[in-house]
Amino acid sequence: MDLSISRLGPAKINSPLRLSTERGDRVCNFVSDDERILYDVSLRTCQACRNDPASVPLSFERAGPREHIYFDPNKVRVGIVTCGGLCPGTNDVIRSLVMELHYHYGVNRIYGFKYGYAGLVPEGGYDVIDLTPAIVKNIHHDGGTILGSSRGHQDEDTIVDTLERMGLGILFTIGGDGTLRGAQKIHEEITARNLKISMIGVPKTIDNDISLVEKTFGFETAFSIAIDSIRGAHVEAEGAPNGVGLVKLMGRHSGYIAATAAVAEPDVNCVLIPEIPFFLDGDKGLIPWLRNRLESRGHAVIVVAEGVGQDLLEADKNERDASGNVRLEDIGLFLKRKIASELKAVGVKYSLKYIDPSYIIRSAPANPNDSLFCATLAQNAVHAGLNGRTGMLVGYWNNVFVHVPIREAVAERKLVDSEGELWRSVLESTGQPARWK
Ligand code: F6P
């Protein structure tokens, strides 16, 4: 893995931020380029490096304000674009980007592109919005994004033409894996043309599935909202003989929302996520497990992530959304029918309540902890962009904000580790079988 970050050129301008370089003078400090954060903090890795003097432990650049910057704040033009599905906190990020650029660096040419990458190509036909503190000051109270969003690929050549025509110096892209893959292609085109345009990503997805980023903004708010549905399902399940509460949550490839919500609200008895295949029948299948659970405890709560069990359904692999994802069949409704027919077939009287909070969990405004996270992500994105870093996103690793090359972040998707701590917590909290076969 190569965690080095590209730069547009030497940063020669003194930063307008009034910070210090001395520790102990009670003034916040600039971050120097040699401050790095270890990728792996385990003692074993550190010792392996100590034993081999030639090896240097893998590390990230620490994010934060640099003493010198690349762009002249009086002259640089900056763009912001939000892409992909909605996500709590997107407006917080837009607001903080604008406030940091305007009040701290004195950047006054900030443009918002409408409806994702479609706003960056002439065929989209969308106007550009001037973003000022007056426009963004109250937007964090609302879910969604004031810029609008869209899915789908746009030609990177055409996008870079637009950036060139507008004389843009920095483009902040707020989005998930598809958006970041697009940002990487734009960055490559910018590099091929030898342009001085910085591409800075802010990782946004409720699915929390970006590699090398411990958490993405919006994830915490989304799983917290999902908890209301789980509580409702539990109350309903306990309120009837053989009550079954079934909750479907978003999570196309990664089951972080379902797994995390289930540990946070431990009334859940079984979690099904895309990373861990399950089986309906057989000794250790879901249906026999459910019958046992009803027999012994009289009720059950099941949380199912939308991307699991697609092999049980007749998904048409050719039907794709604008991001190129295969359109999922509804596993929640499938399980609802299947459980009902299986229990009926063996004469078990039951009451099944199905809850799908759907888009409610991602269209809400950010909770306070996510808002805090968004503000700091955005401030660090501005520091990186003004300094001339490029082809990177602001990540969070070992509790520190760091610079992550987009190239590495999109190389593979982050999945719940079936041998990791989160999944172990799920198993301990639910008591569900570790294997379904
Ligand atoms: O990417 C986040 C996400 O919420 C996924 O969990 C979900 O599959 C997808 O977006 C659905 O979004 P849309 O209906 O906008 O494609």
Short mmCIF file of C-alpha atoms and ligand atoms in Angstrom, two decimals:
data_model
loop_
_atom_site.label_atom_id
_atom_site.label_comp_id
_atom_site.label_asym_id
_atom_site.label_seq_id
_atom_site.Cartn_x
_atom_site.Cartn_y
_atom_site.Cartn_z
CA MET A 1 0.00 0.00 0.00
CA ASP A 2 1.29 3.47 -0.91
CA LEU A 3 -0.04 6.14 1.45
CA SER A 4 1.92 9.03 -0.03
CA ILE A 5 -0.09 12.12 -0.96
CA SER A 6 0.40 14.08 -4.19
CA ARG A 7 1.06 17.81 -4.13
CA LEU A 8 0.54 20.44 -6.80
CA GLY A 9 3.88 22.08 -6.03
CA PRO A 10 5.80 23.75 -3.23
CA ALA A 11 3.70 25.74 -0.74
CA LYS A 12 5.37 29.16 -0.74
CA ILE A 13 2.74 31.48 0.73
CA ASN A 14 2.52 32.14 4.47
CA SER A 15 -0.75 30.83 5.88
CA PRO A 16 -3.11 33.59 7.01
CA LEU A 17 -4.01 31.46 10.06
CA ARG A 18 -2.53 32.89 13.24
CA LEU A 19 -1.14 29.69 14.66
CA SER A 20 2.11 28.81 16.34
CA THR A 21 4.96 26.40 15.71
CA GLU A 22 5.99 26.25 19.38
CA ARG A 23 4.52 23.77 21.81
CA GLY A 24 3.74 25.29 25.23
CA ASP A 25 2.94 28.89 24.21
CA ARG A 26 -0.82 28.29 24.60
CA VAL A 27 -1.47 28.99 20.92
CA CYS A 28 -2.72 26.19 18.66
CA ASN A 29 -0.05 24.83 16.35
CA PHE A 30 0.42 24.27 12.67
CA VAL A 31 0.87 20.63 11.72
CA SER A 32 4.24 19.87 10.17
CA ASP A 33 4.64 17.54 7.21
CA ASP A 34 6.64 15.01 9.20
CA GLU A 35 3.79 14.35 11.66
CA ARG A 36 2.52 10.92 10.71
CA ILE A 37 0.00 8.50 12.17
CA LEU A 38 0.72 4.79 12.26
CA TYR A 39 -1.46 2.56 10.13
CA ASP A 40 -1.08 -0.34 12.55
CA VAL A 41 -0.65 0.49 16.22
CA SER A 42 -0.07 -3.08 17.35
CA LEU A 43 3.10 -3.72 19.32
CA ARG A 44 3.87 -6.73 17.16
CA THR A 45 4.14 -4.56 14.03
CA CYS A 46 6.23 -1.93 15.81
CA GLN A 47 8.59 -4.61 17.09
CA ALA A 48 8.88 -6.19 13.64
CA CYS A 49 9.93 -2.77 12.31
CA ARG A 50 12.43 -2.29 15.14
CA ASN A 51 13.97 -5.66 14.40
CA ASP A 52 14.43 -4.72 10.76
CA PRO A 53 16.10 -1.28 10.61
CA ALA A 54 15.41 -1.06 6.87
CA SER A 55 11.64 -1.21 7.30
CA VAL A 56 9.55 1.87 8.00
CA PRO A 57 6.08 1.35 9.47
CA LEU A 58 3.21 2.27 7.22
CA SER A 59 1.74 5.65 8.18
CA PHE A 60 -0.63 8.41 7.09
CA GLU A 61 0.05 12.14 6.88
CA ARG A 62 -1.62 13.89 9.78
CA ALA A 63 -4.33 16.31 8.62
CA GLY A 64 -4.36 19.91 9.77
CA PRO A 65 -3.27 23.46 8.92
CA ARG A 66 0.19 23.89 7.38
CA GLU A 67 2.39 26.92 7.95
CA HIS A 68 2.65 27.54 4.23
CA ILE A 69 0.00 27.24 1.58
CA TYR A 70 0.06 26.73 -2.18
CA PHE A 71 -2.93 28.80 -3.27
CA ASP A 72 -3.30 32.55 -2.87
CA PRO A 73 -6.62 32.85 -0.98
CA ASN A 74 -7.39 36.17 -2.68
CA LYS A 75 -7.28 34.64 -6.11
CA VAL A 76 -8.18 30.97 -5.87
CA ARG A 77 -11.59 29.74 -7.03
CA VAL A 78 -13.06 26.80 -5.19
CA GLY A 79 -15.88 24.38 -6.08
CA ILE A 80 -18.00 22.06 -3.95
CA VAL A 81 -20.04 19.13 -5.28
CA THR A 82 -22.18 16.55 -3.44
CA CYS A 83 -22.84 13.20 -5.14
CA GLY A 84 -24.56 9.85 -4.54
CA GLY A 85 -27.31 8.99 -2.06
CA LEU A 86 -28.32 11.48 0.61
CA CYS A 87 -26.50 11.30 3.92
CA PRO A 88 -26.96 13.07 7.27
CA GLY A 89 -24.36 15.81 7.74
CA THR A 90 -23.82 16.78 4.10
CA ASN A 91 -25.07 20.30 4.75
CA ASP A 92 -22.84 20.52 7.83
CA VAL A 93 -19.84 19.73 5.61
CA ILE A 94 -20.85 22.32 2.99
CA ARG A 95 -21.36 24.93 5.71
CA SER A 96 -18.02 24.25 7.40
CA LEU A 97 -16.13 24.26 4.10
CA VAL A 98 -17.56 27.66 3.23
CA MET A 99 -17.04 29.14 6.72
CA GLU A 100 -13.47 27.88 6.97
CA LEU A 101 -12.60 29.11 3.47
CA HIS A 102 -14.22 32.49 3.97
CA TYR A 103 -13.49 33.46 7.56
CA HIS A 104 -10.15 31.81 8.15
CA TYR A 105 -8.42 31.83 4.78
CA GLY A 106 -10.24 34.76 3.16
CA VAL A 107 -11.36 32.81 0.09
CA ASN A 108 -14.37 34.51 -1.47
CA ARG A 109 -14.93 32.70 -4.74
CA ILE A 110 -16.74 29.55 -3.71
CA TYR A 111 -19.04 27.81 -6.19
CA GLY A 112 -21.56 25.06 -5.54
CA PHE A 113 -22.26 22.64 -8.39
CA LYS A 114 -25.82 21.34 -8.52
CA TYR A 115 -26.86 17.67 -8.57
CA GLY A 116 -23.53 15.92 -8.32
CA TYR A 117 -21.19 15.42 -11.26
CA ALA A 118 -24.11 16.23 -13.59
CA GLY A 119 -23.62 19.85 -12.46
CA LEU A 120 -20.07 19.80 -13.82
CA VAL A 121 -20.91 19.02 -17.45
CA PRO A 122 -22.62 21.36 -19.91
CA GLU A 123 -25.25 18.70 -20.81
CA GLY A 124 -26.56 18.87 -17.22
CA GLY A 125 -27.63 22.44 -17.87
CA TYR A 126 -27.46 23.40 -14.20
CA ASP A 127 -26.45 26.83 -12.92
CA VAL A 128 -23.60 27.23 -10.49
CA ILE A 129 -24.44 28.69 -7.07
CA ASP A 130 -22.27 31.28 -5.30
CA LEU A 131 -21.74 29.96 -1.81
CA THR A 132 -21.37 32.58 0.89
CA PRO A 133 -21.63 32.51 4.69
CA ALA A 134 -25.07 34.16 4.42
CA ILE A 135 -26.32 31.32 2.21
CA VAL A 136 -24.95 28.46 4.28
CA LYS A 137 -25.31 29.74 7.83
CA ASN A 138 -28.48 27.78 8.70
CA ILE A 139 -28.27 24.80 6.37
CA HIS A 140 -26.95 22.35 8.98
CA HIS A 141 -30.41 22.22 10.53
CA ASP A 142 -31.72 20.36 7.50
CA GLY A 143 -31.14 16.89 6.10
CA GLY A 144 -30.21 16.38 2.45
CA THR A 145 -27.91 18.75 0.60
CA ILE A 146 -28.62 22.31 -0.53
CA LEU A 147 -26.70 21.51 -3.70
CA GLY A 148 -28.78 18.47 -4.59
CA SER A 149 -27.15 15.22 -5.57
CA SER A 150 -27.23 12.56 -8.25
CA ARG A 151 -25.81 9.18 -9.04
CA GLY A 152 -24.01 8.23 -12.20
CA HIS A 153 -20.83 8.64 -14.13
CA GLN A 154 -19.99 11.76 -16.14
CA ASP A 155 -17.11 11.93 -18.57
CA GLU A 156 -13.98 13.06 -16.70
CA ASP A 157 -12.59 14.86 -19.78
CA THR A 158 -15.69 17.02 -19.93
CA ILE A 159 -15.58 17.69 -16.19
CA VAL A 160 -11.94 18.77 -16.36
CA ASP A 161 -12.81 21.02 -19.33
CA THR A 162 -15.34 22.73 -17.06
CA LEU A 163 -12.85 23.09 -14.21
CA GLU A 164 -10.30 24.56 -16.62
CA ARG A 165 -12.81 26.96 -18.20
CA MET A 166 -13.84 28.20 -14.75
CA GLY A 167 -10.24 28.56 -13.58
CA LEU A 168 -10.98 26.43 -10.53
CA GLY A 169 -8.10 25.75 -8.11
CA ILE A 170 -9.73 23.30 -5.71
CA LEU A 171 -12.70 20.93 -6.06
CA PHE A 172 -14.15 19.42 -2.89
CA THR A 173 -16.12 16.26 -3.69
CA ILE A 174 -18.43 15.01 -0.99
CA GLY A 175 -19.49 11.44 -1.68
CA GLY A 176 -19.12 7.69 -1.23
CA ASP A 177 -17.18 5.05 -3.14
CA GLY A 178 -18.69 5.78 -6.59
CA THR A 179 -18.06 9.51 -6.15
CA LEU A 180 -14.50 8.91 -5.00
CA ARG A 181 -13.80 6.59 -7.93
CA GLY A 182 -15.03 9.43 -10.15
CA ALA A 183 -12.82 11.89 -8.23
CA GLN A 184 -9.80 9.66 -8.80
CA LYS A 185 -10.46 9.62 -12.57
CA ILE A 186 -10.85 13.41 -12.59
CA HIS A 187 -7.59 13.69 -10.63
CA GLU A 188 -5.83 11.46 -13.17
CA GLU A 189 -7.12 13.60 -16.05
CA ILE A 190 -6.00 16.78 -14.26
CA THR A 191 -2.55 15.24 -13.76
CA ALA A 192 -2.38 14.13 -17.40
CA ARG A 193 -3.09 17.70 -18.49
CA ASN A 194 -0.56 19.02 -15.98
CA LEU A 195 -3.12 21.36 -14.43
CA LYS A 196 -2.85 22.83 -10.97
CA ILE A 197 -6.23 21.77 -9.62
CA SER A 198 -6.51 20.12 -6.24
CA MET A 199 -9.04 17.29 -5.76
CA ILE A 200 -10.04 16.80 -2.14
CA GLY A 201 -12.64 14.23 -1.06
CA VAL A 202 -14.82 14.20 2.02
CA PRO A 203 -16.03 10.59 2.52
CA LYS A 204 -19.80 10.47 2.88
CA THR A 205 -21.88 7.33 3.22
CA ILE A 206 -24.29 5.91 5.74
CA ASP A 207 -22.94 2.47 4.77
CA ASN A 208 -19.49 3.23 6.31
CA ASP A 209 -17.88 1.15 3.57
CA ILE A 210 -14.85 3.25 2.55
CA SER A 211 -11.49 1.55 3.04
CA LEU A 212 -8.84 3.24 5.20
CA VAL A 213 -11.52 5.39 6.83
CA GLU A 214 -12.62 4.24 10.28
CA LYS A 215 -15.96 5.99 10.01
CA THR A 216 -17.71 8.05 7.41
CA PHE A 217 -19.96 10.94 8.34
CA GLY A 218 -23.68 10.17 8.44
CA PHE A 219 -23.17 6.58 9.54
CA GLU A 220 -23.68 7.27 13.23
CA THR A 221 -26.86 9.29 12.67
CA ALA A 222 -28.24 6.63 10.32
CA PHE A 223 -27.75 3.68 12.67
CA SER A 224 -29.01 5.76 15.61
CA ILE A 225 -32.27 6.47 13.77
CA ALA A 226 -32.56 2.78 12.89
CA ILE A 227 -32.73 2.03 16.59
CA ASP A 228 -36.29 3.39 16.83
CA SER A 229 -37.38 0.75 14.33
CA ILE A 230 -35.67 -2.00 16.32
CA ARG A 231 -37.32 -0.81 19.53
CA GLY A 232 -40.69 -0.79 17.81
CA ALA A 233 -40.12 -4.29 16.48
CA HIS A 234 -39.16 -5.53 19.93
CA VAL A 235 -42.20 -4.00 21.64
CA GLU A 236 -44.45 -5.53 18.99
CA ALA A 237 -42.73 -8.92 19.23
CA GLU A 238 -43.03 -9.05 23.01
CA GLY A 239 -46.65 -7.92 22.87
CA ALA A 240 -47.99 -11.06 21.14
CA PRO A 241 -47.59 -14.81 21.55
CA ASN A 242 -44.80 -15.94 19.20
CA GLY A 243 -44.24 -12.36 18.13
CA VAL A 244 -41.65 -11.83 15.42
CA GLY A 245 -40.26 -8.33 14.74
CA LEU A 246 -38.46 -8.10 11.41
CA VAL A 247 -36.53 -4.93 10.53
CA LYS A 248 -34.87 -4.26 7.18
CA LEU A 249 -32.05 -1.70 7.10
CA MET A 250 -29.93 -0.22 4.32
CA GLY A 251 -26.55 -1.74 3.57
CA ARG A 252 -25.94 -2.90 0.04
CA HIS A 253 -22.55 -4.60 0.39
CA SER A 254 -21.55 -3.81 3.96
CA GLY A 255 -23.68 -4.57 6.99
CA TYR A 256 -22.32 -1.90 9.34
CA ILE A 257 -25.67 -0.21 9.95
CA ALA A 258 -27.46 -3.46 10.84
CA ALA A 259 -24.58 -4.84 12.92
CA THR A 260 -23.91 -1.65 14.85
CA ALA A 261 -27.57 -0.82 15.50
CA ALA A 262 -28.12 -4.35 16.79
CA VAL A 263 -25.35 -4.05 19.36
CA ALA A 264 -26.45 -0.56 20.37
CA GLU A 265 -30.04 -1.76 20.82
CA PRO A 266 -29.47 -5.27 22.15
CA ASP A 267 -33.04 -6.54 21.91
CA VAL A 268 -32.05 -8.02 18.57
CA ASN A 269 -31.79 -11.81 18.47
CA CYS A 270 -30.41 -12.25 14.96
CA VAL A 271 -28.63 -10.02 12.43
CA LEU A 272 -28.22 -10.94 8.77
CA ILE A 273 -25.61 -9.02 6.77
CA PRO A 274 -24.19 -9.40 3.24
CA GLU A 275 -20.74 -10.42 4.52
CA ILE A 276 -22.07 -13.52 6.33
CA PRO A 277 -24.19 -15.80 4.14
CA PHE A 278 -27.16 -17.47 5.80
CA PHE A 279 -29.34 -20.46 4.93
CA LEU A 280 -33.05 -20.83 5.47
CA ASP A 281 -33.32 -24.57 5.95
CA GLY A 282 -31.20 -27.43 7.22
CA ASP A 283 -30.39 -28.17 10.86
CA LYS A 284 -28.71 -24.86 11.40
CA GLY A 285 -30.86 -22.76 9.08
CA LEU A 286 -32.72 -19.56 9.97
CA ILE A 287 -36.18 -21.14 10.03
CA PRO A 288 -35.32 -23.94 12.52
CA TRP A 289 -33.44 -21.36 14.62
CA LEU A 290 -36.55 -19.15 14.68
CA ARG A 291 -38.83 -22.03 15.67
CA ASN A 292 -36.49 -22.87 18.54
CA ARG A 293 -36.32 -19.29 19.64
CA LEU A 294 -40.12 -18.95 19.66
CA GLU A 295 -40.47 -22.21 21.55
CA SER A 296 -37.96 -21.22 24.21
CA ARG A 297 -38.51 -17.44 24.50
CA GLY A 298 -41.86 -16.72 22.89
CA HIS A 299 -40.66 -13.87 20.66
CA ALA A 300 -37.81 -12.91 18.30
CA VAL A 301 -36.34 -9.78 16.70
CA ILE A 302 -34.47 -10.15 13.40
CA VAL A 303 -32.55 -7.35 11.66
CA VAL A 304 -31.74 -7.88 7.99
CA ALA A 305 -29.45 -5.73 5.85
CA GLU A 306 -30.82 -5.08 2.37
CA GLY A 307 -27.90 -6.68 0.49
CA VAL A 308 -27.96 -10.10 2.16
CA GLY A 309 -29.53 -13.26 0.71
CA GLN A 310 -29.81 -11.99 -2.84
CA ASP A 311 -28.96 -15.54 -3.98
CA LEU A 312 -32.33 -16.62 -2.55
CA LEU A 313 -34.14 -14.10 -4.72
CA GLU A 314 -34.58 -13.76 -8.40
CA ALA A 315 -32.48 -10.61 -8.85
CA ASP A 316 -32.00 -9.55 -12.44
CA LYS A 317 -28.26 -8.94 -12.64
CA ASN A 318 -28.72 -6.82 -15.74
CA GLU A 319 -30.90 -4.29 -14.00
CA ARG A 320 -28.62 -1.63 -12.57
CA ASP A 321 -28.99 1.81 -11.00
CA ALA A 322 -27.22 4.94 -12.27
CA SER A 323 -24.16 4.10 -10.15
CA GLY A 324 -23.90 0.70 -11.86
CA ASN A 325 -25.09 -1.26 -8.79
CA VAL A 326 -27.27 -4.31 -9.46
CA ARG A 327 -30.82 -3.42 -8.38
CA LEU A 328 -31.54 -5.39 -5.24
CA GLU A 329 -34.62 -7.50 -4.68
CA ASP A 330 -36.40 -6.96 -1.37
CA ILE A 331 -34.98 -9.48 1.11
CA GLY A 332 -37.16 -8.04 3.91
CA LEU A 333 -40.45 -8.77 2.15
CA PHE A 334 -39.13 -12.14 1.02
CA LEU A 335 -38.30 -13.14 4.61
CA LYS A 336 -41.63 -11.82 5.86
CA ARG A 337 -43.49 -14.13 3.45
CA LYS A 338 -41.14 -17.05 3.95
CA ILE A 339 -41.31 -16.96 7.76
CA ALA A 340 -45.10 -16.66 7.62
CA SER A 341 -45.51 -19.63 5.30
CA GLU A 342 -43.01 -21.82 7.20
CA LEU A 343 -44.62 -21.15 10.59
CA LYS A 344 -48.10 -21.67 9.17
CA ALA A 345 -47.02 -24.96 7.59
CA VAL A 346 -46.03 -26.39 10.98
CA GLY A 347 -49.09 -24.98 12.74
CA VAL A 348 -47.30 -22.36 14.83
CA LYS A 349 -49.54 -19.39 15.64
CA TYR A 350 -47.47 -16.25 15.36
CA SER A 351 -47.68 -12.49 14.88
CA LEU A 352 -45.12 -10.98 12.48
CA LYS A 353 -44.54 -7.24 12.27
CA TYR A 354 -42.31 -5.94 9.50
CA ILE A 355 -40.64 -2.51 9.71
CA ASP A 356 -38.60 -0.91 6.93
CA PRO A 357 -37.46 2.62 7.87
CA SER A 358 -35.97 2.87 4.38
CA TYR A 359 -34.82 6.40 3.42
CA ILE A 360 -35.83 7.85 6.80
CA ILE A 361 -32.45 6.92 8.25
CA ARG A 362 -30.46 8.88 5.67
CA SER A 363 -32.62 11.93 4.96
CA ALA A 364 -32.43 13.26 8.53
CA PRO A 365 -30.11 16.01 9.76
CA ALA A 366 -26.91 14.90 11.50
CA ASN A 367 -26.91 14.14 15.21
CA PRO A 368 -24.55 16.29 17.33
CA ASN A 369 -21.66 13.83 17.23
CA ASP A 370 -21.90 13.55 13.43
CA SER A 371 -22.12 17.36 13.17
CA LEU A 372 -18.93 17.64 15.20
CA PHE A 373 -17.28 15.06 12.94
CA CYS A 374 -18.46 16.85 9.77
CA ALA A 375 -17.14 20.20 10.95
CA THR A 376 -13.67 18.81 11.64
CA LEU A 377 -13.56 16.81 8.40
CA ALA A 378 -14.41 19.95 6.43
CA GLN A 379 -11.90 22.16 8.23
CA ASN A 380 -9.16 19.64 7.53
CA ALA A 381 -10.25 19.34 3.90
CA VAL A 382 -9.81 23.10 3.51
CA HIS A 383 -6.34 23.03 5.11
CA ALA A 384 -5.31 20.24 2.71
CA GLY A 385 -6.73 21.94 -0.38
CA LEU A 386 -5.20 25.35 0.33
CA ASN A 387 -1.86 23.67 0.97
CA GLY A 388 -1.95 22.11 -2.51
CA ARG A 389 -2.47 18.49 -1.49
CA THR A 390 -4.45 16.62 -4.11
CA GLY A 391 -5.91 13.21 -5.05
CA MET A 392 -6.74 12.65 -1.41
CA LEU A 393 -9.58 12.51 1.05
CA VAL A 394 -9.71 13.41 4.70
CA GLY A 395 -9.99 10.22 6.71
CA TYR A 396 -10.12 9.25 10.34
CA TRP A 397 -7.72 6.61 11.60
CA ASN A 398 -6.74 5.64 15.15
CA ASN A 399 -8.80 8.62 16.36
CA VAL A 400 -6.81 11.14 14.31
CA PHE A 401 -7.76 13.02 11.12
CA VAL A 402 -5.42 11.97 8.34
CA HIS A 403 -4.83 12.33 4.59
CA VAL A 404 -5.71 9.20 2.59
CA PRO A 405 -4.89 8.80 -1.14
CA ILE A 406 -8.20 8.34 -2.96
CA ARG A 407 -6.51 5.70 -5.12
CA GLU A 408 -6.01 3.44 -2.08
CA ALA A 409 -9.38 4.21 -0.46
CA VAL A 410 -11.28 3.01 -3.54
CA ALA A 411 -9.06 0.00 -4.25
CA GLU A 412 -11.42 -2.22 -2.28
CA ARG A 413 -14.62 -1.89 -0.26
CA LYS A 414 -14.58 -1.95 3.52
CA LEU A 415 -16.62 -4.89 4.83
CA VAL A 416 -17.61 -6.10 8.28
CA ASP A 417 -14.88 -8.58 9.23
CA SER A 418 -16.48 -11.89 10.12
CA GLU A 419 -13.55 -12.49 12.50
CA GLY A 420 -13.42 -8.95 13.86
CA GLU A 421 -14.55 -7.18 17.00
CA LEU A 422 -17.83 -5.76 15.70
CA TRP A 423 -19.13 -9.10 14.49
CA ARG A 424 -17.97 -10.80 17.69
CA SER A 425 -20.02 -8.21 19.62
CA VAL A 426 -23.01 -8.98 17.43
CA LEU A 427 -22.70 -12.70 18.16
CA GLU A 428 -22.26 -12.10 21.88
CA SER A 429 -25.15 -9.64 22.04
CA THR A 430 -27.65 -11.63 19.99
CA GLY A 431 -26.62 -15.17 20.86
CA GLN A 432 -27.26 -16.13 17.23
CA PRO A 433 -25.27 -18.98 15.67
CA ALA A 434 -21.82 -18.04 14.36
CA ARG A 435 -22.56 -20.17 11.27
CA TRP A 436 -25.78 -21.05 9.52
CA LYS A 437 -24.51 -24.34 8.16
O1 F6P B 1 -25.16 4.26 -0.52
C1 F6P B 1 -25.99 4.34 0.58
C2 F6P B 1 -27.30 3.66 0.34
O2 F6P B 1 -28.08 4.14 1.35
C3 F6P B 1 -27.27 2.13 0.32
O3 F6P B 1 -27.27 1.52 1.56
C4 F6P B 1 -28.50 1.82 -0.46
O4 F6P B 1 -28.41 0.60 -1.12
C5 F6P B 1 -28.56 2.92 -1.46
O5 F6P B 1 -27.91 4.02 -0.88
C6 F6P B 1 -29.95 3.23 -1.91
O6 F6P B 1 -30.00 4.49 -2.49
P1 F6P B 1 -30.76 4.89 -3.84
O7 F6P B 1 -32.13 4.35 -3.72
O8 F6P B 1 -30.67 6.37 -3.87
O9 F6P B 1 -29.97 4.26 -4.93
#
